[in-house]
Amino acid sequence: DAGVTQSPTHLIKTRGQQVTLRCSPKSGHDTVSWYQQALGQGPQFIFQYYEEEERQRGNFPDRFSGHQFPNYSSELNVNALLLGDSALYLCASSLVGQQETQYFGPGTRLLVL
Amino acid sequence: AQSVTQLGSHVSVSEGALVLLRCNYSSSVPPYLFWYVQYPNQGLQLLLKYTTGATLVKGINGFEAEFKKSETSFHLTKPSAHMSDAAEYFCAVSTGGFKTIFGAGTRLFVKA
């Protein structure tokens, strides 16, 4: 049973660039949430996708956008990167009606120079 | 609005000693409560969760937590620490919706 997978594992970008991170949910899951974890902090909720639509969004600017595909996989896009966007980006999947039980991927570590 | 406060950013115990990691939450509606563990360079692993029912929740690796509504607490305990327990621990709260709020984390050190 494949768990949540994320790609790439590490990424280095420069300020102003754009980045796309990818997530494949656990088999059978249909809901994907994205979190940002800055160094030394807890994860912060970015947004959640279900049925290819954004259901709820945290306190993140519009530079952060996402997409969910028919196969339930998801992308997180960040435009106009800032140094402060450097973080571990975590994807979590769950089943609708059981959103409280989330399974997390290993994360993508983004460094913005 | 929901919030989580983890008391102590670092906790150090000796191997075999009791582990106690403290968590207090704030929620205007009945909460779901969670403890996650994160090992270096890895994602989060669910240790245990409280949704409804029994207030003493048992999780993996010998951990347990007790939901105390009157104290708005959900402290994590383990009777005997093992070296492999050294990691970052996060308490989290949600109201069954879409958003989970995490605490800042407590790093557990286990001394031989």
Short mmCIF file of C-alpha atoms in Angstrom, two decimals:
data_model
loop_
_atom_site.label_atom_id
_atom_site.label_comp_id
_atom_site.label_asym_id
_atom_site.label_seq_id
_atom_site.Cartn_x
_atom_site.Cartn_y
_atom_site.Cartn_z
CA ASP A 1 0.00 0.00 0.00
CA ALA A 2 1.75 3.12 -1.26
CA GLY A 3 1.80 5.99 1.18
CA VAL A 4 1.89 9.68 0.35
CA THR A 5 4.70 10.55 -2.01
CA GLN A 6 6.12 13.97 -2.82
CA SER A 7 8.53 15.24 -5.43
CA PRO A 8 11.11 16.56 -5.58
CA THR A 9 12.72 15.90 -2.21
CA HIS A 10 14.88 19.01 -2.34
CA LEU A 11 14.82 22.14 -4.45
CA ILE A 12 16.90 25.30 -4.67
CA LYS A 13 15.49 28.42 -6.30
CA THR A 14 16.33 32.10 -6.41
CA ARG A 15 14.13 35.01 -5.39
CA GLY A 16 11.46 35.88 -7.92
CA GLN A 17 11.34 32.45 -9.48
CA GLN A 18 8.38 30.12 -9.55
CA VAL A 19 8.22 26.58 -8.18
CA THR A 20 5.89 23.59 -8.52
CA LEU A 21 5.75 20.83 -5.94
CA ARG A 22 3.92 17.57 -6.48
CA CYS A 23 2.05 15.15 -4.26
CA SER A 24 0.46 11.75 -4.79
CA PRO A 25 -1.99 10.78 -2.05
CA LYS A 26 -2.18 7.50 -0.24
CA SER A 27 -4.04 4.86 -2.22
CA GLY A 28 -7.80 5.31 -1.80
CA HIS A 29 -7.57 8.88 -0.50
CA ASP A 30 -9.32 11.71 -2.30
CA THR A 31 -8.40 14.80 -0.29
CA VAL A 32 -5.05 16.57 -0.24
CA SER A 33 -3.85 19.28 2.14
CA TRP A 34 -0.66 21.29 1.93
CA TYR A 35 1.35 22.65 4.85
CA GLN A 36 4.40 24.87 5.15
CA GLN A 37 6.85 24.09 7.95
CA ALA A 38 9.48 26.74 8.52
CA LEU A 39 12.62 25.75 10.37
CA GLY A 40 11.94 25.24 14.06
CA GLN A 41 8.19 25.71 13.74
CA GLY A 42 5.07 23.61 13.45
CA PRO A 43 3.37 23.08 10.11
CA GLN A 44 1.07 25.87 8.90
CA PHE A 45 -2.01 25.01 6.83
CA ILE A 46 -1.89 26.40 3.28
CA PHE A 47 -5.00 24.90 1.67
CA GLN A 48 -6.96 21.73 1.03
CA TYR A 49 -8.24 20.25 -2.23
CA TYR A 50 -11.14 17.90 -2.83
CA GLU A 51 -12.87 17.11 -6.11
CA GLU A 52 -10.35 19.33 -7.87
CA GLU A 53 -11.46 22.39 -5.93
CA GLU A 54 -9.91 24.37 -3.09
CA ARG A 55 -12.07 23.80 -0.01
CA GLN A 56 -10.35 25.98 2.56
CA ARG A 57 -7.33 28.21 2.68
CA GLY A 58 -5.02 29.34 5.43
CA ASN A 59 -3.37 32.74 5.79
CA PHE A 60 -1.19 32.56 2.73
CA PRO A 61 -1.00 35.09 -0.12
CA ASP A 62 -2.27 34.47 -3.61
CA ARG A 63 1.28 33.67 -4.69
CA PHE A 64 0.48 30.24 -3.33
CA SER A 65 -1.87 28.32 -5.58
CA GLY A 66 -2.72 24.71 -6.13
CA HIS A 67 -4.39 22.20 -8.29
CA GLN A 68 -5.85 18.74 -7.92
CA PHE A 69 -6.05 16.32 -10.80
CA PRO A 70 -8.74 13.72 -11.54
CA ASN A 71 -6.47 11.00 -10.12
CA TYR A 72 -6.41 12.99 -6.83
CA SER A 73 -2.76 13.98 -7.10
CA SER A 74 -2.00 17.59 -6.42
CA GLU A 75 0.42 20.40 -7.16
CA LEU A 76 1.45 23.37 -5.09
CA ASN A 77 2.68 26.39 -7.04
CA VAL A 78 4.48 29.34 -5.52
CA ASN A 79 5.14 32.42 -7.64
CA ALA A 80 7.56 35.29 -7.07
CA LEU A 81 9.53 33.39 -4.46
CA LEU A 82 10.75 35.22 -1.38
CA LEU A 83 13.55 34.23 0.97
CA GLY A 84 10.87 33.59 3.60
CA ASP A 85 9.33 30.88 1.46
CA SER A 86 12.25 28.62 2.36
CA ALA A 87 10.66 25.75 4.28
CA LEU A 88 9.65 22.12 4.28
CA TYR A 89 6.42 21.72 2.33
CA LEU A 90 4.31 18.83 3.50
CA CYS A 91 1.46 17.17 1.72
CA ALA A 92 -1.16 15.22 3.65
CA SER A 93 -3.92 13.03 2.26
CA SER A 94 -7.17 11.87 3.78
CA LEU A 95 -10.56 10.48 2.87
CA VAL A 96 -13.55 12.79 2.64
CA GLY A 97 -15.62 12.40 5.81
CA GLN A 98 -12.49 11.39 7.69
CA GLN A 99 -10.41 14.51 7.14
CA GLU A 100 -9.19 14.40 10.71
CA THR A 101 -7.07 11.37 9.89
CA GLN A 102 -4.30 12.67 7.69
CA TYR A 103 -1.30 10.81 6.36
CA PHE A 104 1.76 12.94 5.66
CA GLY A 105 4.36 12.62 2.98
CA PRO A 106 8.09 13.10 3.60
CA GLY A 107 7.98 16.68 2.35
CA THR A 108 9.85 18.80 -0.16
CA ARG A 109 12.55 21.02 1.26
CA LEU A 110 12.67 24.32 -0.63
CA LEU A 111 15.57 26.72 -0.27
CA VAL A 112 15.22 30.18 -1.78
CA LEU A 113 18.46 32.09 -2.29
CA ALA B 1 -10.54 30.27 16.62
CA GLN B 2 -8.40 27.31 17.54
CA SER B 3 -4.90 27.38 18.94
CA VAL B 4 -2.36 25.02 20.46
CA THR B 5 0.32 25.73 23.04
CA GLN B 6 3.07 23.25 23.72
CA LEU B 7 4.83 23.95 26.99
CA GLY B 8 8.56 23.56 26.61
CA SER B 9 10.35 23.69 23.29
CA HIS B 10 12.87 21.13 24.59
CA VAL B 11 12.46 18.27 27.04
CA SER B 12 15.30 16.02 28.16
CA VAL B 13 14.81 12.69 29.95
CA SER B 14 17.00 9.73 30.82
CA GLU B 15 16.45 6.42 29.11
CA GLY B 16 13.85 4.48 31.10
CA ALA B 17 12.35 7.61 32.66
CA LEU B 18 8.83 8.91 32.25
CA VAL B 19 8.15 11.07 29.21
CA LEU B 20 5.65 13.91 29.68
CA LEU B 21 5.04 16.40 26.88
CA ARG B 22 2.49 19.10 27.62
CA CYS B 23 -0.16 20.49 25.31
CA ASN B 24 -2.98 22.93 25.93
CA TYR B 25 -5.53 23.85 23.31
CA SER B 26 -8.18 26.43 22.67
CA SER B 27 -11.30 25.64 20.68
CA SER B 28 -14.80 27.06 20.63
CA VAL B 29 -16.28 23.70 19.61
CA PRO B 30 -15.47 20.12 20.63
CA PRO B 31 -12.03 19.47 19.23
CA TYR B 32 -10.25 16.62 17.61
CA LEU B 33 -6.77 16.37 19.13
CA PHE B 34 -3.64 14.75 17.79
CA TRP B 35 -0.03 14.04 18.57
CA TYR B 36 2.43 13.61 15.72
CA VAL B 37 6.10 12.69 15.77
CA GLN B 38 8.69 13.92 13.29
CA TYR B 39 12.11 12.37 12.91
CA PRO B 40 14.90 14.40 11.25
CA ASN B 41 14.33 15.03 7.57
CA GLN B 42 11.05 13.16 7.57
CA GLY B 43 7.35 13.94 7.44
CA LEU B 44 4.90 13.64 10.30
CA GLN B 45 3.71 10.33 11.71
CA LEU B 46 0.47 10.13 13.68
CA LEU B 47 1.05 8.82 17.21
CA LEU B 48 -2.52 9.02 18.45
CA LYS B 49 -5.74 10.96 18.14
CA TYR B 50 -8.78 11.84 20.21
CA THR B 51 -12.09 12.36 18.44
CA THR B 52 -14.88 11.27 20.78
CA GLY B 53 -15.44 8.69 23.49
CA ALA B 54 -12.77 7.48 25.89
CA THR B 55 -10.62 10.33 27.09
CA LEU B 56 -7.51 8.18 27.58
CA VAL B 57 -6.11 7.43 24.15
CA LYS B 58 -3.44 4.85 23.46
CA GLY B 59 -1.17 5.24 20.49
CA ILE B 60 1.78 3.60 18.85
CA ASN B 61 5.17 2.95 20.44
CA GLY B 62 3.75 2.90 23.98
CA PHE B 63 2.54 6.51 24.00
CA GLU B 64 -0.78 7.62 25.42
CA ALA B 65 -2.56 10.90 26.03
CA GLU B 66 -5.49 12.00 28.13
CA PHE B 67 -8.07 14.55 27.01
CA LYS B 68 -9.02 16.77 29.95
CA LYS B 69 -11.75 19.15 28.89
CA SER B 70 -11.79 21.06 32.18
CA GLU B 71 -8.09 21.80 31.81
CA THR B 72 -8.15 22.12 28.00
CA SER B 73 -5.15 19.81 27.97
CA PHE B 74 -3.97 16.81 25.98
CA HIS B 75 -0.62 15.83 27.49
CA LEU B 76 1.41 13.00 25.96
CA THR B 77 3.06 10.40 28.18
CA LYS B 78 5.17 7.28 27.93
CA PRO B 79 6.17 5.32 31.04
CA SER B 80 9.70 4.49 29.94
CA ALA B 81 11.71 6.46 27.39
CA HIS B 82 13.78 4.72 24.77
CA MET B 83 16.63 6.21 22.78
CA SER B 84 14.56 5.79 19.62
CA ASP B 85 11.94 8.20 21.05
CA ALA B 86 14.25 11.16 20.47
CA ALA B 87 12.41 13.30 17.92
CA GLU B 88 10.20 16.38 17.52
CA TYR B 89 6.64 16.03 18.78
CA PHE B 90 3.71 18.14 17.64
CA CYS B 91 0.33 18.55 19.25
CA ALA B 92 -2.49 19.55 16.90
CA VAL B 93 -6.17 20.45 16.99
CA SER B 94 -8.95 20.48 14.44
CA THR B 95 -12.71 20.72 14.61
CA GLY B 96 -13.32 17.94 12.14
CA GLY B 97 -13.17 20.34 9.27
CA PHE B 98 -10.46 20.95 6.83
CA LYS B 99 -7.83 22.79 8.80
CA THR B 100 -5.47 21.37 11.41
CA ILE B 101 -3.62 23.77 13.72
CA PHE B 102 -0.25 22.62 15.00
CA GLY B 103 1.73 23.68 18.02
CA ALA B 104 5.30 24.87 17.71
CA GLY B 105 6.67 21.48 18.68
CA THR B 106 8.68 19.97 21.53
CA ARG B 107 12.01 18.37 20.87
CA LEU B 108 12.57 15.32 23.06
CA PHE B 109 16.11 14.37 23.99
CA VAL B 110 16.80 10.98 25.56
CA LYS B 111 20.00 10.55 27.53
CA ALA B 112 21.71 7.20 27.89
#
